[in-house]
Tab-separated table of N, CA and C in Angstrom:
chain	number	residue	atom	x	y	z
A	33	UNK	N	-39.604	30.840	12.068
A	33	UNK	CA	-38.210	30.572	11.059
A	33	UNK	C	-38.522	31.771	10.147
A	34	UNK	N	-37.455	32.238	10.360
A	34	UNK	CA	-36.939	33.101	9.006
A	34	UNK	C	-36.415	33.030	7.867
A	35	UNK	N	-36.751	33.547	6.628
A	35	UNK	CA	-36.005	33.365	5.567
A	35	UNK	C	-34.825	34.521	4.953
A	36	UNK	N	-33.764	33.892	4.767
A	36	UNK	CA	-32.746	34.592	4.301
A	36	UNK	C	-32.405	34.633	2.817
A	37	UNK	N	-32.925	35.360	1.947
A	37	UNK	CA	-32.416	35.210	0.669
A	37	UNK	C	-32.912	33.717	-0.067
A	38	UNK	N	-34.395	33.296	0.546
A	38	UNK	CA	-34.872	31.912	-0.131
A	38	UNK	C	-33.944	30.500	0.891
A	39	UNK	N	-33.286	30.761	1.670
A	39	UNK	CA	-32.534	29.731	2.444
A	39	UNK	C	-33.333	30.086	3.974
A	40	UNK	N	-33.915	28.827	4.366
A	40	UNK	CA	-34.101	28.825	5.746
A	40	UNK	C	-32.732	28.883	6.773
A	41	UNK	N	-33.252	29.365	8.233
A	41	UNK	CA	-31.717	28.993	9.047
A	41	UNK	C	-31.137	27.933	8.999
A	42	UNK	N	-31.799	26.429	8.620
A	42	UNK	CA	-31.560	25.086	9.041
A	42	UNK	C	-30.491	25.051	7.500
A	43	UNK	N	-30.882	25.581	6.392
A	43	UNK	CA	-30.281	25.414	5.365
A	43	UNK	C	-28.899	26.305	5.394
A	44	UNK	N	-29.177	27.430	6.052
A	44	UNK	CA	-27.846	28.320	5.916
A	44	UNK	C	-26.769	27.707	7.002
A	45	UNK	N	-27.207	26.830	8.410
A	45	UNK	CA	-26.423	26.354	9.171
A	45	UNK	C	-25.798	25.253	8.558
A	46	UNK	N	-26.413	24.658	7.796
A	46	UNK	CA	-26.050	23.097	6.734
A	46	UNK	C	-24.719	23.597	5.974
A	47	UNK	N	-25.054	24.871	5.331
A	47	UNK	CA	-24.224	25.281	4.313
A	47	UNK	C	-22.672	25.899	4.989
A	48	UNK	N	-22.941	26.600	6.090
A	48	UNK	CA	-21.830	26.858	6.737
A	48	UNK	C	-21.082	25.715	7.395
A	49	UNK	N	-21.661	24.839	7.793
A	49	UNK	CA	-20.918	23.813	8.266
A	49	UNK	C	-20.342	22.925	7.652
A	50	UNK	N	-20.948	22.775	6.396
A	50	UNK	CA	-20.137	22.292	4.900
A	50	UNK	C	-18.777	22.846	4.336
A	51	UNK	N	-18.929	24.319	4.818
A	51	UNK	CA	-17.818	25.153	4.323
A	51	UNK	C	-16.914	25.037	5.541
A	52	UNK	N	-16.965	24.789	6.764
A	52	UNK	CA	-16.340	24.905	7.696
A	52	UNK	C	-15.324	23.507	7.369
A	53	UNK	N	-16.090	22.558	7.378
A	53	UNK	CA	-15.418	21.140	6.991
A	53	UNK	C	-14.616	21.538	5.651
A	54	UNK	N	-14.939	21.694	4.881
A	54	UNK	CA	-14.099	21.807	3.376
A	54	UNK	C	-12.919	22.594	4.012
A	55	UNK	N	-12.921	23.786	4.680
A	55	UNK	CA	-11.812	24.716	5.057
A	55	UNK	C	-11.111	23.782	5.726
A	56	UNK	N	-11.596	23.087	6.713
A	56	UNK	CA	-10.735	22.220	7.641
A	56	UNK	C	-9.559	21.170	6.917
A	57	UNK	N	-10.594	20.738	5.833
A	57	UNK	CA	-10.061	19.663	4.750
A	57	UNK	C	-8.944	20.354	4.174
A	58	UNK	N	-9.000	21.963	3.786
A	58	UNK	CA	-7.933	22.251	2.818
A	58	UNK	C	-6.692	22.813	3.921
A	59	UNK	N	-7.015	23.077	4.849
A	59	UNK	CA	-6.246	23.352	5.612
A	59	UNK	C	-4.793	22.100	6.081
A	60	UNK	N	-5.735	21.180	6.447
A	60	UNK	CA	-4.833	19.623	6.133
A	60	UNK	C	-4.069	19.291	5.368
A	61	UNK	N	-4.594	19.378	4.259
A	61	UNK	CA	-4.052	19.330	2.920
A	61	UNK	C	-3.124	19.926	2.368
A	62	UNK	N	-3.321	21.180	2.799
A	62	UNK	CA	-1.749	22.551	2.465
A	62	UNK	C	-1.363	22.774	3.701
A	63	UNK	N	-0.938	21.830	4.429
A	63	UNK	CA	-0.153	22.253	5.414
A	63	UNK	C	1.397	22.023	5.281
A	64	UNK	N	1.985	23.122	5.542
A	64	UNK	CA	3.348	23.245	4.724
A	64	UNK	C	4.219	21.911	5.288
A	65	UNK	N	4.130	21.439	6.505
A	65	UNK	CA	4.592	20.139	7.006
A	65	UNK	C	4.745	19.032	5.975
A	66	UNK	N	3.373	18.736	5.353
A	66	UNK	CA	3.150	18.053	4.343
A	66	UNK	C	3.800	18.113	2.882
A	67	UNK	N	3.937	19.383	2.649
A	67	UNK	CA	4.797	19.585	1.439
A	67	UNK	C	6.236	19.701	1.331
A	68	UNK	N	6.687	20.333	2.453
A	68	UNK	CA	8.041	20.137	2.817
A	68	UNK	C	8.742	18.774	3.232
A	69	UNK	N	7.784	17.906	3.949
A	69	UNK	CA	8.088	16.575	4.258
A	69	UNK	C	7.857	15.667	2.860
A	70	UNK	N	7.323	15.723	2.002
A	70	UNK	CA	6.870	15.157	0.788
A	70	UNK	C	8.040	15.252	-0.134
A	71	UNK	N	8.273	16.741	-0.648
A	71	UNK	CA	9.433	16.869	-1.395
A	71	UNK	C	10.489	16.223	-1.064
A	72	UNK	N	10.951	16.746	0.515
A	72	UNK	CA	12.195	16.016	1.003
A	72	UNK	C	12.459	14.378	0.999
A	73	UNK	N	11.274	13.440	1.287
A	73	UNK	CA	11.119	12.311	1.090
A	73	UNK	C	11.421	11.877	-0.924
A	74	UNK	N	11.029	12.418	-1.352
A	74	UNK	CA	11.040	12.214	-2.634
A	74	UNK	C	12.255	12.430	-3.273
A	75	UNK	N	12.934	13.733	-2.989
A	75	UNK	CA	14.283	13.920	-3.478
A	75	UNK	C	15.161	13.290	-2.380
A	76	UNK	N	15.084	12.558	-1.422
A	76	UNK	CA	15.923	12.156	-0.667
A	76	UNK	C	16.096	10.541	-1.226
A	77	UNK	N	14.881	10.220	-1.628
A	77	UNK	CA	15.082	8.774	-2.396
A	77	UNK	C	15.995	8.764	-3.719
A	78	UNK	N	15.466	9.781	-4.320
A	78	UNK	CA	16.124	10.237	-5.756
A	78	UNK	C	17.811	9.974	-5.476
A	79	UNK	N	18.007	10.958	-4.649
A	79	UNK	CA	19.728	10.963	-4.203
A	79	UNK	C	20.456	9.854	-3.541
A	80	UNK	N	19.548	9.453	-2.815
A	80	UNK	CA	20.278	8.300	-2.265
A	80	UNK	C	19.976	6.956	-3.084
A	81	UNK	N	19.457	6.883	-4.060
A	81	UNK	CA	19.941	5.761	-5.347
A	81	UNK	C	20.566	6.132	-6.417
A	82	UNK	N	20.966	7.654	-6.335
A	82	UNK	CA	22.134	8.267	-7.395
A	82	UNK	C	23.439	7.417	-6.371
A	83	UNK	N	23.477	7.781	-5.100
A	83	UNK	CA	24.377	7.516	-4.030
A	83	UNK	C	24.950	6.119	-4.233
A	84	UNK	N	23.734	5.600	-4.310
A	84	UNK	CA	24.328	3.888	-4.137
A	84	UNK	C	24.779	3.265	-5.682
A	85	UNK	N	24.400	3.939	-6.673
A	85	UNK	CA	25.133	3.389	-7.922
A	85	UNK	C	25.795	4.532	-8.681
A	86	UNK	N	26.730	5.203	-7.683
A	86	UNK	CA	28.079	5.956	-7.868
A	86	UNK	C	29.218	5.120	-8.155
A	87	UNK	N	29.622	5.570	-9.030
A	87	UNK	CA	30.902	4.280	-9.568
A	87	UNK	C	32.348	4.896	-8.542
A	88	UNK	N	32.966	4.265	-8.417
A	88	UNK	CA	34.466	4.593	-7.405
A	88	UNK	C	35.210	5.582	-8.142
A	89	UNK	N	35.309	5.910	-9.333
A	89	UNK	CA	36.032	7.059	-9.981
A	89	UNK	C	35.132	8.583	-9.344
A	90	UNK	N	33.908	8.445	-9.242
A	90	UNK	CA	32.901	9.604	-9.108
A	90	UNK	C	33.436	9.755	-7.277
A	91	UNK	N	33.375	8.661	-6.600
A	91	UNK	CA	33.526	8.634	-5.020
A	91	UNK	C	34.783	9.651	-4.661
A	92	UNK	N	36.031	8.772	-5.576
A	92	UNK	CA	37.153	9.219	-5.411
A	92	UNK	C	37.625	10.779	-5.752
A	93	UNK	N	36.485	11.306	-6.664
A	93	UNK	CA	36.421	13.061	-6.981
A	93	UNK	C	36.313	13.475	-5.865
A	94	UNK	N	35.355	12.938	-4.867
A	94	UNK	CA	34.923	13.706	-3.743
A	94	UNK	C	35.470	13.170	-2.486
A	95	UNK	N	36.733	12.973	-2.496
A	95	UNK	CA	37.803	12.643	-1.483
A	95	UNK	C	37.032	11.386	-0.665
A	96	UNK	N	36.661	10.357	-1.563
A	96	UNK	CA	36.421	9.370	-0.858
A	96	UNK	C	35.282	9.315	0.033
A	97	UNK	N	34.456	10.332	-0.542
A	97	UNK	CA	32.953	10.279	0.620
A	97	UNK	C	31.775	10.112	-0.577
A	98	UNK	N	31.049	9.392	-0.124
A	98	UNK	CA	29.961	9.218	-1.056
A	98	UNK	C	28.892	10.380	-0.900
A	99	UNK	N	28.980	11.647	-1.361
A	99	UNK	CA	28.054	12.655	-0.977
A	99	UNK	C	26.771	12.666	-1.081
A	100	UNK	N	26.748	11.897	-2.452
A	100	UNK	CA	25.133	11.637	-2.793
A	100	UNK	C	24.169	10.413	-1.682
A	101	UNK	N	25.257	9.667	-1.486
A	101	UNK	CA	24.438	8.831	-0.364
A	101	UNK	C	23.968	9.394	0.893
A	102	UNK	N	25.013	10.482	1.500
A	102	UNK	CA	24.812	10.742	2.738
A	102	UNK	C	23.859	12.039	2.557
A	103	UNK	N	23.943	12.635	1.657
A	103	UNK	CA	22.791	13.874	1.323
A	103	UNK	C	21.484	13.135	1.230
A	104	UNK	N	21.296	12.254	0.546
A	104	UNK	CA	20.284	11.345	0.126
A	104	UNK	C	19.733	11.119	1.232
A	105	UNK	N	20.467	10.162	2.372
A	105	UNK	CA	20.003	9.598	3.660
A	105	UNK	C	19.448	10.821	4.307
A	106	UNK	N	19.974	11.826	4.646
A	106	UNK	CA	19.937	13.302	5.449
A	106	UNK	C	18.393	13.674	4.853
A	107	UNK	N	18.164	14.067	3.787
A	107	UNK	CA	16.948	14.524	3.092
A	107	UNK	C	15.681	13.692	3.453
A	108	UNK	N	16.013	12.360	3.449
A	108	UNK	CA	15.029	11.339	3.668
A	108	UNK	C	14.638	11.765	5.473
A	109	UNK	N	15.609	11.149	5.976
A	109	UNK	CA	15.629	11.517	7.640
A	109	UNK	C	14.904	12.784	7.864
A	110	UNK	N	15.104	14.047	7.019
A	110	UNK	CA	14.191	15.266	7.529
A	110	UNK	C	13.100	15.108	6.949
A	111	UNK	N	12.546	14.591	5.660
A	111	UNK	CA	11.501	14.565	5.020
A	111	UNK	C	10.480	13.552	6.239
A	112	UNK	N	11.210	12.393	6.615
A	112	UNK	CA	10.099	11.586	7.355
A	112	UNK	C	9.789	12.284	8.802
A	113	UNK	N	10.927	12.814	9.272
A	113	UNK	CA	10.732	13.961	10.222
A	113	UNK	C	9.571	15.007	10.220
A	114	UNK	N	9.578	15.714	9.244
A	114	UNK	CA	8.282	16.338	9.179
A	114	UNK	C	6.952	15.838	8.856
A	115	UNK	N	6.973	14.673	8.327
A	115	UNK	CA	5.894	13.651	8.176
A	115	UNK	C	5.247	13.389	9.487
A	116	UNK	N	6.444	12.952	10.068
A	116	UNK	CA	6.442	12.170	11.841
A	116	UNK	C	5.540	13.424	12.644
A	117	UNK	N	5.943	14.593	12.317
A	117	UNK	CA	5.545	15.617	12.865
A	117	UNK	C	3.960	15.774	12.747
A	118	UNK	N	3.770	16.030	11.490
A	118	UNK	CA	2.355	16.054	10.910
A	118	UNK	C	1.472	15.062	11.112
A	119	UNK	N	1.916	14.071	11.591
A	119	UNK	CA	1.175	12.773	12.021
A	119	UNK	C	1.055	13.033	13.834
A	120	UNK	N	1.891	13.509	14.222
A	120	UNK	CA	1.902	13.420	15.799
A	120	UNK	C	0.723	14.849	16.356
A	121	UNK	N	1.489	15.571	15.433
A	121	UNK	CA	0.797	17.083	15.771
A	121	UNK	C	-0.052	17.508	14.810
A	122	UNK	N	-1.237	16.984	14.432
A	122	UNK	CA	-2.053	17.465	13.559
A	122	UNK	C	-2.894	18.968	13.524
A	123	UNK	N	-3.158	19.715	12.408
A	123	UNK	CA	-3.749	20.979	12.742
A	123	UNK	C	-4.903	20.838	13.564
A	124	UNK	N	-5.021	21.860	14.606
A	124	UNK	CA	-6.572	21.801	15.181
A	124	UNK	C	-7.499	22.459	14.495
A	125	UNK	N	-8.485	21.684	14.477
A	125	UNK	CA	-9.445	21.854	13.337
A	125	UNK	C	-10.083	23.482	14.139
A	126	UNK	N	-10.851	24.038	13.292
A	126	UNK	CA	-11.184	25.936	13.380
A	126	UNK	C	-12.184	25.606	14.429
A	127	UNK	N	-12.504	26.592	15.026
A	127	UNK	CA	-13.264	26.881	16.379
A	127	UNK	C	-14.326	27.813	15.633
A	128	UNK	N	-15.603	27.265	15.816
A	128	UNK	CA	-16.957	27.967	15.495
A	128	UNK	C	-16.997	29.494	16.336
A	129	UNK	N	-16.585	30.593	15.872
A	129	UNK	CA	-16.964	31.813	16.942
A	129	UNK	C	-18.112	31.501	17.443
A	130	UNK	N	-19.414	31.442	17.232
A	130	UNK	CA	-20.707	31.585	17.564
A	130	UNK	C	-20.562	30.597	19.235
A	131	UNK	N	-20.116	29.324	18.489
A	131	UNK	CA	-20.095	28.385	19.754
A	131	UNK	C	-19.325	28.892	20.915
A	132	UNK	N	-17.800	29.149	20.617
A	132	UNK	CA	-17.037	29.774	21.549
A	132	UNK	C	-17.894	31.006	22.508
A	133	UNK	N	-18.337	31.978	21.997
A	133	UNK	CA	-19.298	32.711	22.408
A	133	UNK	C	-20.353	32.559	23.620
A	134	UNK	N	-20.907	30.918	23.121
A	134	UNK	CA	-21.654	30.704	23.876
A	134	UNK	C	-21.344	29.584	25.195
A	135	UNK	N	-20.731	29.179	24.774
A	135	UNK	CA	-19.578	28.570	25.663
A	135	UNK	C	-18.960	29.479	27.030
A	136	UNK	N	-18.552	30.686	26.475
A	136	UNK	CA	-18.221	32.048	27.255
A	136	UNK	C	-18.799	32.096	28.268
A	137	UNK	N	-20.251	32.533	27.281
A	137	UNK	CA	-21.420	32.904	28.211
A	137	UNK	C	-21.979	32.073	29.518
A	138	UNK	N	-21.969	30.730	28.797
A	138	UNK	CA	-22.389	29.859	29.965
A	138	UNK	C	-21.382	29.432	30.754
A	139	UNK	N	-20.014	29.826	30.984
A	139	UNK	CA	-18.966	29.438	31.894
A	139	UNK	C	-19.028	30.725	32.688
A	140	UNK	N	-19.235	31.923	32.247
A	140	UNK	CA	-19.526	33.281	32.948
A	140	UNK	C	-20.449	32.997	33.902
A	141	UNK	N	-21.782	32.491	33.903
A	141	UNK	CA	-22.893	32.556	34.541
A	141	UNK	C	-22.945	31.814	36.024
């Protein structure tokens, strides 16, 4: 067993594994689909509520179309689409390069 700066190979491998796990968690957490979907859902709810509480005078100004209600429902649908996409197609975990090389070597033999 060789020593690298006070760390054994096992300690080094454990630390690398922990960092890979944290990296995968960060990739899932900051997936752009989660951010976009979440924002569209929140804003969609707010605009939909504004559309539901519109007065008749405000609707008449918009040629009798409740634009806030329709825009809010559209934003809500788009946000839910992004979140469903995230749920159905999650981010693939990162592949360990050393493990991939070993598997390729075994497959070539």
